[in-house]
CSV table of C-alpha atoms in Angstrom, one decimal:
chain,number,residue,atom,x,y,z
A,1,MET,CA,-157.0,28.2,130.3
A,2,ALA,CA,-159.6,30.9,132.6
A,3,ASP,CA,-161.6,29.6,134.9
A,4,SER,CA,-165.2,29.5,134.1
A,5,ASN,CA,-166.1,31.5,138.0
A,6,GLU,CA,-164.7,32.4,141.5
A,7,ASN,CA,-165.0,29.0,142.9
A,8,ALA,CA,-162.6,26.4,142.4
A,9,GLY,CA,-164.5,23.5,141.5
A,10,ILE,CA,-167.1,21.9,138.8
A,11,ASN,CA,-170.6,24.1,139.5
A,12,PRO,CA,-173.1,21.4,138.7
A,13,ASN,CA,-176.1,23.4,137.4
A,14,ARG,CA,-174.0,24.3,134.5
A,15,HIS,CA,-176.1,22.2,132.4
A,16,SER,CA,-179.1,25.3,133.1
A,17,ILE,CA,-176.1,27.5,131.5
A,18,PRO,CA,-176.3,27.5,127.4
A,19,ILE,CA,-173.6,26.6,125.3
A,20,LYS,CA,-172.5,30.0,123.6
A,21,SER,CA,-168.9,28.8,122.5
A,22,ILE,CA,-166.7,25.5,121.7
A,23,LEU,CA,-163.5,24.6,121.4
A,24,VAL,CA,-163.1,22.4,120.0
A,25,THR,CA,-159.1,20.8,119.3
A,26,GLN,CA,-158.0,19.8,116.3
A,27,PRO,CA,-156.4,21.1,114.2
A,28,GLN,CA,-159.1,24.4,112.0
A,29,PRO,CA,-160.8,22.4,109.4
A,30,THR,CA,-159.3,22.8,105.1
A,31,THR,CA,-162.5,23.2,104.4
A,32,ASP,CA,-166.2,24.9,104.7
A,33,ASN,CA,-168.8,22.0,105.0
A,34,SER,CA,-167.2,21.0,108.8
A,35,PRO,CA,-170.1,19.9,110.7
A,36,TYR,CA,-169.2,22.2,113.5
A,37,LEU,CA,-169.7,25.2,112.0
A,38,SER,CA,-173.5,24.0,110.9
A,39,ILE,CA,-173.4,23.8,114.7
A,40,ALA,CA,-172.4,27.0,114.9
A,41,GLU,CA,-174.8,29.2,112.4
A,42,LYS,CA,-178.2,27.2,114.0
A,43,HIS,CA,-177.5,28.2,117.6
A,44,GLY,CA,-175.8,30.7,117.5
A,45,ILE,CA,-172.2,29.1,118.8
A,46,LYS,CA,-168.7,30.7,118.4
A,47,VAL,CA,-166.9,27.5,118.0
A,48,ASP,CA,-162.7,28.0,117.7
A,49,PHE,CA,-160.4,25.6,116.8
A,50,ARG,CA,-157.1,25.0,118.0
A,51,ALA,CA,-155.1,21.4,118.5
A,52,PHE,CA,-153.9,19.7,121.6
A,53,ILE,CA,-151.6,17.6,120.7
A,54,GLU,CA,-148.1,17.3,117.7
A,55,VAL,CA,-146.2,15.6,116.8
A,56,GLU,CA,-142.5,15.6,116.0
A,57,PRO,CA,-140.4,13.8,114.6
A,58,VAL,CA,-137.9,10.9,115.4
A,59,PRO,CA,-134.7,11.5,114.2
A,60,TYR,CA,-133.4,9.6,112.5
A,61,LYS,CA,-130.0,9.0,114.5
A,62,ASP,CA,-132.5,8.5,117.0
A,63,PHE,CA,-134.2,5.4,115.2
A,64,ARG,CA,-131.2,3.7,114.4
A,65,LYS,CA,-130.3,3.5,118.0
A,66,ASP,CA,-133.0,1.3,118.8
A,67,LYS,CA,-131.7,-1.1,115.3
A,68,VAL,CA,-134.8,-1.5,113.5
A,69,ASP,CA,-134.0,-3.3,110.9
A,70,ILE,CA,-137.3,-2.1,108.6
A,71,LEU,CA,-136.4,-4.3,105.0
A,72,ALA,CA,-136.2,-7.7,107.8
A,73,HIS,CA,-140.0,-7.3,108.1
A,74,THR,CA,-142.5,-8.6,105.7
A,75,ALA,CA,-145.6,-6.4,106.3
A,76,ILE,CA,-146.1,-3.0,107.9
A,77,ILE,CA,-148.9,-1.6,110.0
A,78,PHE,CA,-150.4,1.7,110.1
A,79,THR,CA,-152.6,3.2,112.2
A,80,SER,CA,-153.1,6.9,110.4
A,81,ARG,CA,-151.8,9.1,108.4
A,82,ASN,CA,-148.7,10.1,110.8
A,83,ALA,CA,-147.6,7.2,110.8
A,84,VAL,CA,-147.5,7.1,107.5
A,85,ASP,CA,-145.5,10.7,107.0
A,86,HIS,CA,-143.1,9.8,109.3
A,87,PHE,CA,-142.4,6.2,108.4
A,88,PHE,CA,-141.5,6.9,105.1
A,89,ARG,CA,-139.4,9.9,105.7
A,90,ILE,CA,-137.1,7.8,108.0
A,91,CYS,CA,-136.9,5.3,104.7
A,92,GLN,CA,-136.3,8.5,103.0
A,93,GLU,CA,-133.2,9.3,105.8
A,94,SER,CA,-132.4,5.7,105.0
A,95,LYS,CA,-132.5,5.2,101.4
A,96,ILE,CA,-134.8,2.6,101.5
A,97,GLU,CA,-136.7,0.6,98.9
A,98,MET,CA,-139.8,-0.3,100.0
A,99,PRO,CA,-140.2,-4.3,97.7
A,100,ALA,CA,-142.4,-4.7,95.5
A,101,ASP,CA,-143.7,-8.0,97.4
A,102,MET,CA,-144.0,-6.0,101.1
A,103,LYS,CA,-147.4,-5.8,102.6
A,104,TYR,CA,-149.4,-2.7,104.0
A,105,PHE,CA,-152.1,-3.4,107.1
A,106,CYS,CA,-154.1,-0.6,106.9
A,107,ILE,CA,-156.6,0.4,110.0
A,108,SER,CA,-158.9,2.4,107.2
A,109,ASP,CA,-160.1,3.2,103.7
A,110,GLN,CA,-158.4,6.6,104.9
A,111,THR,CA,-155.4,5.8,106.5
A,112,ALA,CA,-154.9,3.5,103.0
A,113,TYR,CA,-156.1,5.8,100.3
A,114,TYR,CA,-153.0,8.9,101.8
A,115,LEU,CA,-150.6,6.1,101.5
A,116,GLN,CA,-150.9,6.3,97.8
A,117,LYS,CA,-148.8,9.2,98.3
A,118,TYR,CA,-145.5,7.4,98.3
A,119,ILE,CA,-146.2,3.5,96.6
A,120,VAL,CA,-148.3,2.4,94.2
A,121,LEU,CA,-150.9,-0.2,96.2
A,122,ARG,CA,-151.8,-3.5,94.5
A,123,LYS,CA,-154.7,-4.8,96.3
A,124,ARG,CA,-152.3,-8.2,96.4
A,125,LYS,CA,-150.2,-6.6,99.2
A,126,LEU,CA,-152.5,-4.1,100.7
A,127,PHE,CA,-155.1,-4.9,103.0
A,128,VAL,CA,-157.4,-2.2,105.4
A,129,GLY,CA,-159.4,-3.0,108.6
A,130,GLU,CA,-163.0,-1.1,108.7
A,131,LYS,CA,-162.3,1.4,110.6
A,132,THR,CA,-160.8,-0.1,114.6
A,133,ALA,CA,-158.1,-2.1,115.3
A,134,LYS,CA,-160.3,-4.4,116.5
A,135,ASP,CA,-161.6,-5.0,112.2
A,136,LEU,CA,-157.8,-4.8,111.1
A,137,PHE,CA,-157.3,-7.7,113.4
A,138,GLU,CA,-159.4,-10.2,111.8
A,139,VAL,CA,-158.0,-9.5,108.7
A,140,ILE,CA,-154.2,-9.8,110.3
A,141,LYS,CA,-155.1,-13.8,111.7
A,142,LYS,CA,-155.2,-14.4,108.1
A,143,HIS,CA,-151.3,-13.3,107.6
A,144,LYS,CA,-149.9,-15.4,110.9
A,145,THR,CA,-146.6,-16.0,109.4
A,146,GLU,CA,-145.6,-12.7,108.1
A,147,LYS,CA,-142.9,-11.3,110.2
A,148,PHE,CA,-145.3,-7.2,111.1
A,149,LEU,CA,-143.8,-3.8,111.6
A,150,PHE,CA,-145.3,-1.5,113.3
A,151,PRO,CA,-144.6,2.1,113.4
A,152,CYS,CA,-146.1,4.8,116.2
A,153,SER,CA,-145.8,7.7,117.9
A,154,ASN,CA,-144.4,6.9,121.7
A,155,ILE,CA,-147.9,7.4,123.1
A,156,ARG,CA,-150.2,5.2,121.3
A,157,LYS,CA,-152.7,2.3,122.0
A,158,GLU,CA,-152.4,-0.9,123.9
A,159,ASP,CA,-154.6,-2.3,121.7
A,160,ILE,CA,-152.4,-3.7,118.7
A,161,PRO,CA,-148.9,-4.7,120.8
A,162,GLU,CA,-151.3,-6.7,122.8
A,163,PHE,CA,-153.4,-8.8,120.0
A,164,LEU,CA,-149.8,-9.7,118.2
A,165,GLU,CA,-148.5,-10.8,121.8
A,166,ALA,CA,-151.3,-13.4,122.6
A,167,ASN,CA,-151.5,-14.8,119.0
A,168,LYS,CA,-147.5,-14.6,118.4
A,169,ILE,CA,-146.9,-13.7,115.8
A,170,LYS,CA,-143.6,-12.0,115.0
A,171,HIS,CA,-143.0,-7.8,115.3
A,172,THR,CA,-141.7,-4.8,116.0
A,173,GLU,CA,-142.7,-2.2,117.1
A,174,ALA,CA,-140.9,1.7,115.9
A,175,VAL,CA,-140.9,4.8,117.3
A,176,ILE,CA,-141.3,7.1,114.7
A,177,TYR,CA,-142.2,10.3,115.9
A,178,LYS,CA,-143.6,12.2,119.6
A,179,THR,CA,-147.0,13.6,120.2
A,180,VAL,CA,-146.4,15.8,122.4
A,181,ALA,CA,-148.2,19.1,124.6
A,182,ALA,CA,-148.7,21.8,122.5
A,183,ASP,CA,-148.2,25.6,123.6
A,184,LEU,CA,-151.7,27.0,125.0
A,185,SER,CA,-150.4,30.5,127.0
A,186,ASP,CA,-152.2,32.1,124.6
A,187,LEU,CA,-155.6,30.9,125.8
A,188,ASP,CA,-154.9,31.6,129.5
A,189,ASP,CA,-157.6,34.5,129.6
A,190,VAL,CA,-160.4,32.7,127.2
A,191,THR,CA,-163.1,30.1,128.3
A,192,TYR,CA,-165.4,28.2,126.8
A,193,ASP,CA,-168.8,26.8,128.0
A,194,CYS,CA,-167.8,23.4,126.4
A,195,ILE,CA,-164.6,21.7,125.7
A,196,ALA,CA,-164.4,19.3,122.8
A,197,PHE,CA,-161.8,16.1,123.5
A,198,PHE,CA,-160.2,13.7,120.9
A,199,SER,CA,-157.3,11.8,123.4
A,200,PRO,CA,-156.1,11.4,126.0
A,201,SER,CA,-153.4,12.8,124.7
A,202,GLY,CA,-156.1,16.4,124.9
A,203,ILE,CA,-156.1,15.8,128.5
A,204,THR,CA,-152.8,15.7,129.6
A,205,SER,CA,-152.0,18.8,127.0
A,206,LEU,CA,-154.8,20.3,129.1
A,207,PHE,CA,-153.2,20.0,132.3
A,208,ALA,CA,-149.4,20.3,131.3
A,209,ASN,CA,-150.4,23.8,130.1
A,210,PHE,CA,-153.3,25.0,132.6
A,211,PRO,CA,-152.4,22.8,136.0
A,212,ASN,CA,-154.7,24.5,137.8
A,213,PHE,CA,-157.7,24.3,135.4
A,214,LYS,CA,-160.6,23.9,136.6
A,215,GLN,CA,-163.8,22.7,135.5
A,216,ASN,CA,-166.2,25.2,136.6
A,217,ASN,CA,-169.0,25.6,134.4
A,218,THR,CA,-168.0,24.5,130.9
A,219,ARG,CA,-169.0,21.0,129.8
A,220,ILE,CA,-166.8,18.5,128.6
A,221,ALA,CA,-166.9,16.4,125.7
A,222,ALA,CA,-165.0,12.9,124.9
A,223,PHE,CA,-164.7,11.1,121.9
A,224,GLY,CA,-164.0,7.8,122.2
A,225,PRO,CA,-163.6,5.3,125.0
A,226,THR,CA,-160.0,6.6,126.0
A,227,THR,CA,-160.5,9.3,126.5
A,228,ALA,CA,-163.7,9.4,128.6
A,229,LYS,CA,-161.2,7.7,130.9
A,230,ALA,CA,-158.9,10.5,130.7
A,231,VAL,CA,-160.8,12.7,131.1
A,232,ARG,CA,-162.8,11.0,134.8
A,233,ASP,CA,-159.8,9.6,136.1
A,234,ALA,CA,-158.5,14.0,136.0
A,235,ASN,CA,-161.8,14.7,138.4
A,236,LEU,CA,-163.5,16.3,135.8
A,237,GLU,CA,-167.2,16.0,135.1
A,238,LEU,CA,-168.2,14.2,131.2
A,239,ASP,CA,-171.4,16.1,130.2
A,240,ILE,CA,-171.3,14.9,126.6
A,241,GLU,CA,-170.1,11.0,125.3
A,242,ALA,CA,-169.6,9.9,121.8
A,243,PRO,CA,-170.0,8.1,120.1
A,244,MET,CA,-173.3,7.7,121.2
A,245,PRO,CA,-177.0,5.3,119.6
A,246,ASN,CA,-178.5,8.0,117.7
A,247,ALA,CA,-174.9,10.0,117.6
A,248,PRO,CA,-172.1,8.5,116.2
A,249,SER,CA,-170.0,11.7,115.3
A,250,MET,CA,-169.2,14.2,118.7
A,251,THR,CA,-170.7,17.5,116.4
A,252,GLY,CA,-174.4,14.7,117.3
A,253,ALA,CA,-173.4,14.3,120.3
A,254,ILE,CA,-173.2,18.5,120.7
A,255,GLU,CA,-175.7,18.4,118.9
A,256,VAL,CA,-178.3,16.3,121.3
A,257,TYR,CA,-177.2,17.5,124.8
A,258,ILE,CA,-178.1,21.1,123.4
A,259,GLN,CA,-181.4,18.6,122.6
A,260,GLU,CA,-181.9,17.7,125.9
A,261,HIS,CA,-181.1,20.6,127.8
A,262,LYS,CA,-183.3,22.8,125.5
A,263,GLN,CA,-180.8,25.3,125.0
A,264,GLY,CA,-182.0,28.8,123.2
A,265,THR,CA,-181.1,28.6,119.2
A,266,LYS,CA,-179.6,32.3,117.8
A,267,ASN,CA,-183.1,33.1,116.3
A,268,GLU,CA,-184.9,33.2,119.6
């Protein structure tokens, strides 16, 4: 990733420079109604998408080394589609069928809906949080006698394990996939006015690929408090932080920044 100018460090006057290009560190949307495309059209901004992290499966032979007995558990916690996919991959490779009375606790409706790809859902065995892990905690508290299995990545937040430990709820953590830095070497000579990050892993990937990265004129956007902390811990200046009270989405926060700094549209 090329430096934004010839000087090292951060340009304190970068806010007066219009944002004309944004790199979104996520995969290309599969639909044509992405809110990023609306920003691009409204403000004449070039928006590119590039996943900064990749997911690798933990091989079944490595999973077996951890001696996790899936069927010794009565409930499973899912926090993402990746967790669902790789859990059932492990089940298939180990020739395990989920018993009809297994209970599933999903962090959101989206994750619960995706679970239907693998099982027939019934109300009596599906429990869903509103959106965050904290929401799911209230649901789990009502089922403290279950023995939970938490399939996850090698990089995950501490909130769920800490909650289970603090409430003395029986559980097992199973690493079934790995989050690794994507190869971004083709971006070495590319400069963006704004880079939008959505996880601490994205920041890790940035410096894994470009250890000498200098922010200079680049505006840094971050979604969520853990991502914001990772930005600051990397000695970068955080310019756009989402969610905001008046802008719950990343695109909304970027729009607010553009308006606050009176950056021109393509019609000006």
